[in-house]
Amino acid sequence: MRRSMLFLPGNTPNIIVNGDALGADNVILDLEDAVAPDQKDAARILVRNAVKALGFESVELTVRINSLDTPYWQADLDEIVPLRPDLIMPAKVGGAEDVATLDAYMAEVEKKHGLPAGTVKLIPLIETARGLENAYAVASASPRVAAIFLGAEDLTADLRCPRTKEGAEIFYARSRMVSAARAAGIDVYDTPFTDVNDDEGIVKDARFARSLGFSGKAVISPRHVRAVNEAFSPTQKEIDYAREVLAAIRQAKEQGRGAISLYGKMIDRPIVARAEQTIAMAEAIAGGGREK
Ligand SMILES: CC(C)(COP(=O)(O)OP(=O)(O)OC[C@H]1O[C@@H](n2cnc3c(N)ncnc32)[C@H](O)[C@@H]1OP(=O)(O)O)[C@@H](O)C(=O)NCCC(=O)NCCSC(=O)C[C@@](O)(CC(=O)O)C(=O)O
Ligand SMILES: [Mg+2]
């Protein structure tokens, strides 16, 4: 269950210390763009010590590392992979060859620390025009890739277009990311909504992202966590309807039928699959469970 992913800037001890108590399903300790260049080493040491001291047991833990075109990414992996975060989020991934470079380096660090190859999973951040064009290649480049993630601030800068709340400029990118991830059989996460004071805007943006098929969404403020969790949780109405679909199709199967109608709407295999996903999500939320 990874509805919301809360960014915690890696060089802010006061923010990191409460990070796992703010209701997000996943926290992202950031060593990249939230950290100024002259703070990279300090942030890496702080994040390493924070993960060792705090453990972050009650949430899923992601660490965002600097991109391959910086001098920092190997030091980031050397310090962080041995701590076994659930996910490493490499910034500005451009293609399958970037995933191969990261995969090989991570396997070396894992071996050095007696960890099986592939222990720490990847969630590549796609936030450049080249990365977007290669989205499926990135998503399917290695079993280590657990999901992909859209970064619209960098992407729109690269596309040379304005970033707007309505998001028309990233409609193609969002759709491309969802289809690439689902074709690769993995999850996909939406870019954060960046106006911390717009309580209506976050609800609208999160609901729209879910309607496109995203698995969840990043947030840059604890004030956005509840809205994103709610947007990515099935409503009671959806749960009740899913239960009716499953009951109706069970009855139809006993009568040897595959397609039926419920309240006049056709019900067949894909609708049943969606109902099963709804129930599974509702049970995961009720259980408070998280894949570790
Ligand atoms: C935006 C702002 C400065 C506003 O601060 P403000 O202080 O004005 O906010 P307030 O609402 O007044 O804070 C109320 C209380 O919450 C506390 N509080 C604030 N933020 C908190 C937080 N994140 N976690 C826990 N606690 C928090 C705060 O300390 C205060 O606590 P207290 O004083 O005790 O009341 C702040 O939120 C912030 O820094 N956010 C994280 C920014 C970040 O990580 N950016 C990088 C990731 S995106 C990116 O890189 C783009 C991307 O890569 C896409 C992608 O990758 O996704 C791409 O290319 O698209
Ligand atoms: Mg970015």
mmCIF file of C-alpha atoms and ligand atoms in Angstrom:
data_model
loop_
_atom_site.group_PDB
_atom_site.id
_atom_site.type_symbol
_atom_site.label_atom_id
_atom_site.label_comp_id
_atom_site.label_asym_id
_atom_site.label_seq_id
_atom_site.Cartn_x
_atom_site.Cartn_y
_atom_site.Cartn_z
ATOM 1 C CA MET A 1 0.000 0.000 0.000
ATOM 2 C CA ARG A 2 1.760 3.135 -1.180
ATOM 3 C CA ARG A 3 -0.873 5.811 -1.675
ATOM 4 C CA SER A 4 1.209 8.765 -0.499
ATOM 5 C CA MET A 5 4.975 9.324 -0.593
ATOM 6 C CA LEU A 6 6.128 12.277 1.573
ATOM 7 C CA PHE A 7 9.367 14.052 0.653
ATOM 8 C CA LEU A 8 11.632 14.883 3.622
ATOM 9 C CA PRO A 9 14.594 17.095 2.652
ATOM 10 C CA GLY A 10 17.711 15.175 3.682
ATOM 11 C CA ASN A 11 19.375 18.080 5.506
ATOM 12 C CA THR A 12 16.466 19.021 7.811
ATOM 13 C CA PRO A 13 16.803 17.029 11.069
ATOM 14 C CA ASN A 14 13.726 18.711 12.614
ATOM 15 C CA ILE A 15 11.577 17.478 9.691
ATOM 16 C CA ILE A 16 13.138 14.011 9.374
ATOM 17 C CA VAL A 17 12.690 13.186 13.049
ATOM 18 C CA ASN A 18 8.864 13.182 12.724
ATOM 19 C CA GLY A 19 8.810 11.902 9.146
ATOM 20 C CA ASP A 20 7.317 8.506 9.915
ATOM 21 C CA ALA A 21 4.521 9.925 12.070
ATOM 22 C CA LEU A 22 2.804 12.138 9.508
ATOM 23 C CA GLY A 23 0.423 9.575 8.012
ATOM 24 C CA ALA A 24 2.173 8.970 4.696
ATOM 25 C CA ASP A 25 2.479 5.325 3.557
ATOM 26 C CA ASN A 26 6.025 6.012 2.353
ATOM 27 C CA VAL A 27 8.624 8.680 3.154
ATOM 28 C CA ILE A 28 11.311 9.803 0.726
ATOM 29 C CA LEU A 29 14.511 11.030 2.388
ATOM 30 C CA ASP A 30 15.883 13.364 -0.265
ATOM 31 C CA LEU A 31 19.590 13.724 -1.079
ATOM 32 C CA GLU A 32 18.897 15.413 -4.441
ATOM 33 C CA ASP A 33 17.108 18.619 -5.368
ATOM 34 C CA ALA A 34 15.854 19.510 -1.872
ATOM 35 C CA VAL A 35 19.529 19.631 -0.813
ATOM 36 C CA ALA A 36 21.830 22.477 -1.966
ATOM 37 C CA PRO A 37 25.085 21.369 -3.676
ATOM 38 C CA ASP A 38 27.286 22.465 -0.747
ATOM 39 C CA GLN A 39 25.180 20.349 1.637
ATOM 40 C CA LYS A 40 25.318 17.010 -0.224
ATOM 41 C CA ASP A 41 27.911 15.303 1.997
ATOM 42 C CA ALA A 42 26.291 16.612 5.210
ATOM 43 C CA ALA A 43 22.831 15.459 4.062
ATOM 44 C CA ARG A 44 24.132 11.982 3.181
ATOM 45 C CA ILE A 45 25.675 11.541 6.644
ATOM 46 C CA LEU A 46 22.563 12.943 8.339
ATOM 47 C CA VAL A 47 20.259 10.600 6.397
ATOM 48 C CA ARG A 48 22.537 7.617 7.100
ATOM 49 C CA ASN A 49 22.540 8.384 10.844
ATOM 50 C CA ALA A 50 18.799 9.118 10.885
ATOM 51 C CA VAL A 51 17.949 5.787 9.228
ATOM 52 C CA LYS A 52 20.274 3.955 11.661
ATOM 53 C CA ALA A 53 18.865 5.797 14.706
ATOM 54 C CA LEU A 54 15.164 6.037 13.787
ATOM 55 C CA GLY A 55 14.737 2.823 11.807
ATOM 56 C CA PHE A 56 11.570 4.132 10.079
ATOM 57 C CA GLU A 57 9.918 0.796 10.872
ATOM 58 C CA SER A 58 6.306 2.050 10.643
ATOM 59 C CA VAL A 59 6.528 3.394 7.086
ATOM 60 C CA GLU A 60 8.002 2.233 3.819
ATOM 61 C CA LEU A 61 11.336 4.023 3.344
ATOM 62 C CA THR A 62 12.653 5.509 0.102
ATOM 63 C CA VAL A 63 15.897 7.459 -0.326
ATOM 64 C CA ARG A 64 16.227 9.702 -3.385
ATOM 65 C CA ILE A 65 19.822 9.772 -4.625
ATOM 66 C CA ASN A 66 21.597 12.166 -6.967
ATOM 67 C CA SER A 67 21.559 11.464 -10.687
ATOM 68 C CA LEU A 68 24.238 9.648 -12.686
ATOM 69 C CA ASP A 69 25.474 12.923 -14.196
ATOM 70 C CA THR A 70 26.585 14.161 -10.750
ATOM 71 C CA PRO A 71 29.692 13.201 -8.724
ATOM 72 C CA TYR A 72 27.531 12.128 -5.763
ATOM 73 C CA TRP A 73 25.525 9.019 -6.774
ATOM 74 C CA GLN A 74 28.116 6.339 -5.924
ATOM 75 C CA ALA A 75 28.764 7.809 -2.452
ATOM 76 C CA ASP A 76 24.987 7.974 -1.951
ATOM 77 C CA LEU A 77 24.654 4.242 -2.809
ATOM 78 C CA ASP A 78 27.748 3.264 -0.757
ATOM 79 C CA GLU A 79 26.214 4.843 2.377
ATOM 80 C CA ILE A 80 22.523 4.059 1.865
ATOM 81 C CA VAL A 81 22.213 0.591 0.238
ATOM 82 C CA PRO A 82 23.748 -1.206 3.302
ATOM 83 C CA LEU A 83 20.914 0.299 5.408
ATOM 84 C CA ARG A 84 18.426 -1.636 3.249
ATOM 85 C CA PRO A 85 15.813 1.048 2.571
ATOM 86 C CA ASP A 86 12.761 -0.391 0.785
ATOM 87 C CA LEU A 87 13.465 1.724 -2.305
ATOM 88 C CA ILE A 88 16.178 3.850 -3.868
ATOM 89 C CA MET A 89 14.854 6.639 -6.110
ATOM 90 C CA PRO A 90 17.510 7.658 -8.665
ATOM 91 C CA ALA A 91 16.801 11.131 -10.093
ATOM 92 C CA LYS A 92 16.679 12.006 -13.807
ATOM 93 C CA VAL A 93 16.808 8.454 -15.169
ATOM 94 C CA GLY A 94 17.100 8.666 -18.977
ATOM 95 C CA GLY A 95 16.987 5.079 -20.227
ATOM 96 C CA ALA A 96 17.516 1.353 -19.596
ATOM 97 C CA GLU A 97 21.296 1.834 -19.640
ATOM 98 C CA ASP A 98 21.020 4.094 -16.560
ATOM 99 C CA VAL A 99 19.088 1.345 -14.749
ATOM 100 C CA ALA A 100 21.767 -1.193 -15.757
ATOM 101 C CA THR A 101 24.529 1.060 -14.337
ATOM 102 C CA LEU A 102 22.649 1.521 -11.052
ATOM 103 C CA ASP A 103 21.682 -2.173 -10.855
ATOM 104 C CA ALA A 104 25.316 -3.309 -11.302
ATOM 105 C CA TYR A 105 26.708 -0.816 -8.762
ATOM 106 C CA MET A 106 24.014 -1.693 -6.199
ATOM 107 C CA ALA A 107 24.764 -5.420 -6.649
ATOM 108 C CA GLU A 108 28.435 -4.713 -5.841
ATOM 109 C CA VAL A 109 27.533 -2.794 -2.670
ATOM 110 C CA GLU A 110 25.072 -5.537 -1.646
ATOM 111 C CA LYS A 111 27.764 -8.205 -2.186
ATOM 112 C CA LYS A 112 30.289 -6.212 -0.116
ATOM 113 C CA HIS A 113 27.761 -6.144 2.753
ATOM 114 C CA GLY A 114 26.628 -9.752 2.453
ATOM 115 C CA LEU A 115 23.221 -8.849 0.996
ATOM 116 C CA PRO A 116 21.677 -10.922 -1.823
ATOM 117 C CA ALA A 117 21.780 -9.131 -5.218
ATOM 118 C CA GLY A 118 18.511 -7.259 -5.815
ATOM 119 C CA THR A 119 17.707 -6.766 -2.100
ATOM 120 C CA VAL A 120 17.131 -3.028 -2.458
ATOM 121 C CA LYS A 121 14.556 -2.105 -5.093
ATOM 122 C CA LEU A 122 14.554 0.880 -7.483
ATOM 123 C CA ILE A 123 11.852 3.459 -8.260
ATOM 124 C CA PRO A 124 13.407 5.445 -11.143
ATOM 125 C CA LEU A 125 12.326 9.094 -11.299
ATOM 126 C CA ILE A 126 11.424 10.017 -14.870
ATOM 127 C CA GLU A 127 11.652 13.802 -15.213
ATOM 128 C CA THR A 128 13.319 14.522 -18.589
ATOM 129 C CA ALA A 129 12.055 14.328 -22.184
ATOM 130 C CA ARG A 130 14.503 11.476 -22.911
ATOM 131 C CA GLY A 131 13.453 9.572 -19.804
ATOM 132 C CA LEU A 132 9.802 9.922 -20.796
ATOM 133 C CA GLU A 133 10.460 8.641 -24.312
ATOM 134 C CA ASN A 134 12.211 5.620 -22.750
ATOM 135 C CA ALA A 135 9.627 5.047 -19.986
ATOM 136 C CA TYR A 136 8.785 1.421 -20.893
ATOM 137 C CA ALA A 137 12.474 0.526 -21.377
ATOM 138 C CA VAL A 138 13.213 1.950 -17.898
ATOM 139 C CA ALA A 139 10.187 0.245 -16.310
ATOM 140 C CA SER A 140 11.131 -3.162 -17.754
ATOM 141 C CA ALA A 141 14.962 -2.838 -17.506
ATOM 142 C CA SER A 142 15.465 -4.987 -14.389
ATOM 143 C CA PRO A 143 13.539 -7.018 -11.765
ATOM 144 C CA ARG A 144 14.978 -4.493 -9.282
ATOM 145 C CA VAL A 145 12.604 -1.819 -10.707
ATOM 146 C CA ALA A 146 9.515 -1.896 -8.463
ATOM 147 C CA ALA A 147 7.801 1.211 -9.847
ATOM 148 C CA ILE A 148 8.404 4.401 -11.827
ATOM 149 C CA PHE A 149 7.747 7.958 -10.714
ATOM 150 C CA LEU A 150 6.923 11.168 -12.645
ATOM 151 C CA GLY A 151 8.709 14.433 -11.837
ATOM 152 C CA ALA A 152 6.841 17.241 -13.604
ATOM 153 C CA GLU A 153 8.858 20.226 -12.357
ATOM 154 C CA ASP A 154 12.069 19.101 -14.057
ATOM 155 C CA LEU A 155 10.172 17.595 -16.986
ATOM 156 C CA THR A 156 8.342 20.821 -17.866
ATOM 157 C CA ALA A 157 11.607 22.741 -17.563
ATOM 158 C CA ASP A 158 13.114 20.270 -20.059
ATOM 159 C CA LEU A 159 10.041 20.517 -22.335
ATOM 160 C CA ARG A 160 10.326 24.319 -22.125
ATOM 161 C CA CYS A 161 6.651 24.775 -21.185
ATOM 162 C CA PRO A 162 5.028 26.418 -18.143
ATOM 163 C CA ARG A 163 3.992 24.193 -15.200
ATOM 164 C CA THR A 164 0.302 24.855 -14.422
ATOM 165 C CA LYS A 165 -2.120 23.618 -11.727
ATOM 166 C CA GLU A 166 -4.531 22.328 -14.369
ATOM 167 C CA GLY A 167 -1.672 20.201 -15.753
ATOM 168 C CA ALA A 168 -2.652 20.114 -19.477
ATOM 169 C CA GLU A 169 1.071 20.304 -20.276
ATOM 170 C CA ILE A 170 1.758 16.967 -18.523
ATOM 171 C CA PHE A 171 -1.351 15.064 -19.670
ATOM 172 C CA TYR A 172 0.659 13.125 -22.271
ATOM 173 C CA ALA A 173 3.479 12.437 -19.784
ATOM 174 C CA ARG A 174 1.075 11.167 -17.135
ATOM 175 C CA SER A 175 -0.713 8.856 -19.576
ATOM 176 C CA ARG A 176 2.580 7.629 -21.035
ATOM 177 C CA MET A 177 3.939 6.822 -17.562
ATOM 178 C CA VAL A 178 0.819 4.858 -16.570
ATOM 179 C CA SER A 179 0.744 2.781 -19.761
ATOM 180 C CA ALA A 180 4.522 2.109 -19.619
ATOM 181 C CA ALA A 181 4.373 0.966 -15.979
ATOM 182 C CA ARG A 182 1.295 -1.218 -16.443
ATOM 183 C CA ALA A 183 2.815 -2.767 -19.592
ATOM 184 C CA ALA A 184 5.850 -3.646 -17.441
ATOM 185 C CA GLY A 185 3.578 -4.940 -14.649
ATOM 186 C CA ILE A 186 4.734 -2.402 -12.036
ATOM 187 C CA ASP A 187 3.262 0.541 -10.095
ATOM 188 C CA VAL A 188 3.502 4.215 -11.061
ATOM 189 C CA TYR A 189 3.484 7.403 -8.966
ATOM 190 C CA ASP A 190 2.419 10.940 -9.781
ATOM 191 C CA THR A 191 4.375 14.179 -9.397
ATOM 192 C CA PRO A 192 3.701 16.280 -6.280
ATOM 193 C CA PHE A 193 1.242 19.194 -6.160
ATOM 194 C CA THR A 194 3.440 22.113 -5.158
ATOM 195 C CA ASP A 195 1.039 24.716 -3.682
ATOM 196 C CA VAL A 196 1.054 23.934 0.058
ATOM 197 C CA ASN A 197 -1.795 26.407 0.693
ATOM 198 C CA ASP A 198 -4.270 25.139 -1.942
ATOM 199 C CA ASP A 199 -6.391 22.580 -0.047
ATOM 200 C CA GLU A 200 -8.921 22.177 -2.892
ATOM 201 C CA GLY A 201 -6.258 21.976 -5.550
ATOM 202 C CA ILE A 202 -4.528 18.986 -3.966
ATOM 203 C CA VAL A 203 -7.813 17.045 -3.762
ATOM 204 C CA LYS A 204 -8.601 17.733 -7.442
ATOM 205 C CA ASP A 205 -5.081 16.907 -8.607
ATOM 206 C CA ALA A 206 -4.892 13.664 -6.614
ATOM 207 C CA ARG A 207 -8.326 12.471 -7.786
ATOM 208 C CA PHE A 208 -7.362 13.235 -11.398
ATOM 209 C CA ALA A 209 -4.098 11.293 -11.037
ATOM 210 C CA ARG A 210 -6.010 8.293 -9.680
ATOM 211 C CA SER A 211 -8.527 8.544 -12.541
ATOM 212 C CA LEU A 212 -5.603 8.167 -14.998
ATOM 213 C CA GLY A 213 -4.467 4.940 -13.300
ATOM 214 C CA PHE A 214 -1.653 6.123 -11.005
ATOM 215 C CA SER A 215 -1.000 3.892 -7.967
ATOM 216 C CA GLY A 216 -0.337 6.881 -5.696
ATOM 217 C CA LYS A 217 1.207 10.334 -5.504
ATOM 218 C CA ALA A 218 4.187 12.167 -4.003
ATOM 219 C CA VAL A 219 3.560 14.993 -1.551
ATOM 220 C CA ILE A 220 5.914 17.774 -0.500
ATOM 221 C CA SER A 221 3.988 18.726 2.639
ATOM 222 C CA PRO A 222 2.288 16.875 5.506
ATOM 223 C CA ARG A 223 -0.702 19.105 4.805
ATOM 224 C CA HIS A 224 -1.289 17.118 1.586
ATOM 225 C CA VAL A 225 -1.042 13.603 3.046
ATOM 226 C CA ARG A 226 -4.680 13.131 4.079
ATOM 227 C CA ALA A 227 -6.079 14.346 0.739
ATOM 228 C CA VAL A 228 -3.806 11.991 -1.227
ATOM 229 C CA ASN A 229 -4.501 9.006 1.048
ATOM 230 C CA GLU A 230 -8.244 9.585 0.653
ATOM 231 C CA ALA A 231 -8.038 10.089 -3.126
ATOM 232 C CA PHE A 232 -6.189 6.774 -3.526
ATOM 233 C CA SER A 233 -8.466 4.812 -1.172
ATOM 234 C CA PRO A 234 -11.630 3.173 -2.521
ATOM 235 C CA THR A 235 -14.836 4.914 -1.347
ATOM 236 C CA GLN A 236 -17.445 2.903 0.586
ATOM 237 C CA LYS A 237 -19.659 3.103 -2.512
ATOM 238 C CA GLU A 238 -16.872 1.588 -4.660
ATOM 239 C CA ILE A 239 -16.319 -1.166 -2.069
ATOM 240 C CA ASP A 240 -20.042 -2.011 -1.859
ATOM 241 C CA TYR A 241 -20.333 -2.126 -5.664
ATOM 242 C CA ALA A 242 -17.208 -4.315 -5.918
ATOM 243 C CA ARG A 243 -18.729 -6.755 -3.430
ATOM 244 C CA GLU A 244 -21.971 -6.874 -5.486
ATOM 245 C CA VAL A 245 -19.988 -7.511 -8.687
ATOM 246 C CA LEU A 246 -18.099 -10.418 -7.107
ATOM 247 C CA ALA A 247 -21.299 -11.913 -5.657
ATOM 248 C CA ALA A 248 -23.120 -11.606 -9.004
ATOM 249 C CA ILE A 249 -20.315 -13.163 -11.025
ATOM 250 C CA ARG A 250 -19.990 -16.040 -8.518
ATOM 251 C CA GLN A 251 -23.687 -16.769 -9.011
ATOM 252 C CA ALA A 252 -23.349 -16.473 -12.820
ATOM 253 C CA LYS A 253 -20.404 -18.931 -12.824
ATOM 254 C CA GLU A 254 -22.541 -21.479 -10.986
ATOM 255 C CA GLN A 255 -25.017 -21.084 -13.874
ATOM 256 C CA GLY A 256 -22.143 -21.415 -16.414
ATOM 257 C CA ARG A 257 -22.326 -17.783 -17.627
ATOM 258 C CA GLY A 258 -19.314 -15.433 -18.184
ATOM 259 C CA ALA A 259 -20.948 -12.068 -18.930
ATOM 260 C CA ILE A 260 -23.918 -10.666 -17.002
ATOM 261 C CA SER A 261 -25.420 -7.242 -16.311
ATOM 262 C CA LEU A 262 -25.706 -5.526 -12.934
ATOM 263 C CA TYR A 263 -28.014 -2.468 -12.798
ATOM 264 C CA GLY A 264 -27.918 -2.608 -16.609
ATOM 265 C CA LYS A 265 -24.113 -2.429 -16.827
ATOM 266 C CA MET A 266 -22.214 -5.324 -18.425
ATOM 267 C CA ILE A 267 -20.017 -7.277 -15.995
ATOM 268 C CA ASP A 268 -17.298 -9.522 -17.362
ATOM 269 C CA ARG A 269 -13.640 -10.412 -16.659
ATOM 270 C CA PRO A 270 -11.993 -6.922 -16.618
ATOM 271 C CA ILE A 271 -14.775 -5.492 -14.433
ATOM 272 C CA VAL A 272 -14.350 -8.451 -12.055
ATOM 273 C CA ALA A 273 -10.570 -7.835 -11.997
ATOM 274 C CA ARG A 274 -11.167 -4.183 -11.050
ATOM 275 C CA ALA A 275 -13.585 -5.253 -8.292
ATOM 276 C CA GLU A 276 -10.944 -7.647 -6.916
ATOM 277 C CA GLN A 277 -8.339 -4.795 -6.924
ATOM 278 C CA THR A 278 -10.797 -2.554 -5.040
ATOM 279 C CA ILE A 279 -11.399 -5.176 -2.337
ATOM 280 C CA ALA A 280 -7.650 -5.953 -2.054
ATOM 281 C CA MET A 281 -6.859 -2.233 -1.611
ATOM 282 C CA ALA A 282 -9.630 -1.791 0.968
ATOM 283 C CA GLU A 283 -8.328 -4.796 2.925
ATOM 284 C CA ALA A 284 -4.735 -3.475 2.784
ATOM 285 C CA ILE A 285 -5.888 -0.101 4.129
ATOM 286 C CA ALA A 286 -8.037 -1.706 6.830
ATOM 287 C CA GLY A 287 -5.056 -3.866 7.820
ATOM 288 C CA GLY A 288 -2.761 -0.778 7.767
ATOM 289 C CA GLY A 289 -0.490 -3.222 6.046
ATOM 290 C CA ARG A 290 2.600 -2.290 4.102
ATOM 291 C CA GLU A 291 4.743 -4.506 1.885
ATOM 292 C CA LYS A 292 8.221 -4.560 3.477
HETATM 293 C C1 LIG B 1 7.589 23.550 0.323
HETATM 294 C C2 LIG B 1 8.060 23.870 1.732
HETATM 295 C C3 LIG B 1 9.385 24.640 1.712
HETATM 296 C C4 LIG B 1 7.016 24.717 2.457
HETATM 297 O O1 LIG B 1 7.521 24.915 3.794
HETATM 298 P P1 LIG B 1 6.696 25.764 4.844
HETATM 299 O O2 LIG B 1 7.417 25.683 6.161
HETATM 300 O O3 LIG B 1 6.357 27.073 4.243
HETATM 301 O O4 LIG B 1 5.369 24.875 4.931
HETATM 302 P P2 LIG B 1 4.291 24.940 6.072
HETATM 303 O O5 LIG B 1 3.066 24.377 5.480
HETATM 304 O O6 LIG B 1 4.240 26.310 6.702
HETATM 305 O O7 LIG B 1 4.884 23.919 7.166
HETATM 306 C C5 LIG B 1 3.987 23.486 8.156
HETATM 307 C C6 LIG B 1 4.754 22.559 9.038
HETATM 308 O O8 LIG B 1 5.080 21.394 8.292
HETATM 309 C C7 LIG B 1 6.477 21.195 8.306
HETATM 310 N N1 LIG B 1 6.833 20.670 7.005
HETATM 311 C C8 LIG B 1 6.914 21.360 5.841
HETATM 312 N N2 LIG B 1 7.261 20.513 4.829
HETATM 313 C C9 LIG B 1 7.375 19.288 5.386
HETATM 314 C C10 LIG B 1 7.708 18.017 4.857
HETATM 315 N N3 LIG B 1 7.953 17.823 3.567
HETATM 316 N N4 LIG B 1 7.726 16.972 5.704
HETATM 317 C C11 LIG B 1 7.473 17.116 7.012
HETATM 318 N N5 LIG B 1 7.163 18.300 7.580
HETATM 319 C C12 LIG B 1 7.113 19.368 6.756
HETATM 320 C C13 LIG B 1 7.088 22.549 8.544
HETATM 321 O O9 LIG B 1 8.352 22.387 9.119
HETATM 322 C C14 LIG B 1 6.092 23.138 9.514
HETATM 323 O O10 LIG B 1 6.334 22.550 10.760
HETATM 324 P P3 LIG B 1 6.218 23.459 12.089
HETATM 325 O O11 LIG B 1 7.215 24.580 11.893
HETATM 326 O O12 LIG B 1 6.575 22.523 13.194
HETATM 327 O O13 LIG B 1 4.780 23.922 12.080
HETATM 328 C C15 LIG B 1 8.196 22.564 2.552
HETATM 329 O O14 LIG B 1 6.922 21.939 2.587
HETATM 330 C C16 LIG B 1 9.228 21.613 1.984
HETATM 331 O O15 LIG B 1 10.415 21.842 2.079
HETATM 332 N N6 LIG B 1 8.739 20.499 1.388
HETATM 333 C C17 LIG B 1 9.618 19.496 0.812
HETATM 334 C C18 LIG B 1 10.222 20.030 -0.509
HETATM 335 C C19 LIG B 1 10.984 18.928 -1.209
HETATM 336 O O16 LIG B 1 11.306 17.918 -0.635
HETATM 337 N N7 LIG B 1 11.272 19.128 -2.498
HETATM 338 C C20 LIG B 1 11.906 18.099 -3.292
HETATM 339 C C21 LIG B 1 10.904 17.040 -3.777
HETATM 340 S S1 LIG B 1 9.865 17.592 -5.104
HETATM 341 C C22 LIG B 1 10.949 17.749 -6.456
HETATM 342 O O17 LIG B 1 12.128 17.621 -6.323
HETATM 343 C C23 LIG B 1 10.389 18.035 -7.804
HETATM 344 C C24 LIG B 1 10.487 16.806 -8.715
HETATM 345 O O18 LIG B 1 11.724 16.187 -8.654
HETATM 346 C C25 LIG B 1 9.341 15.884 -8.475
HETATM 347 C C26 LIG B 1 9.535 14.874 -7.579
HETATM 348 O O19 LIG B 1 10.643 14.339 -7.533
HETATM 349 O O20 LIG B 1 8.541 14.559 -6.909
HETATM 350 C C27 LIG B 1 10.313 17.276 -10.099
HETATM 351 O O21 LIG B 1 11.316 17.469 -10.799
HETATM 352 O O22 LIG B 1 9.129 17.423 -10.440
HETATM 353 MG MG MG B 2 13.111 16.912 -10.088
#
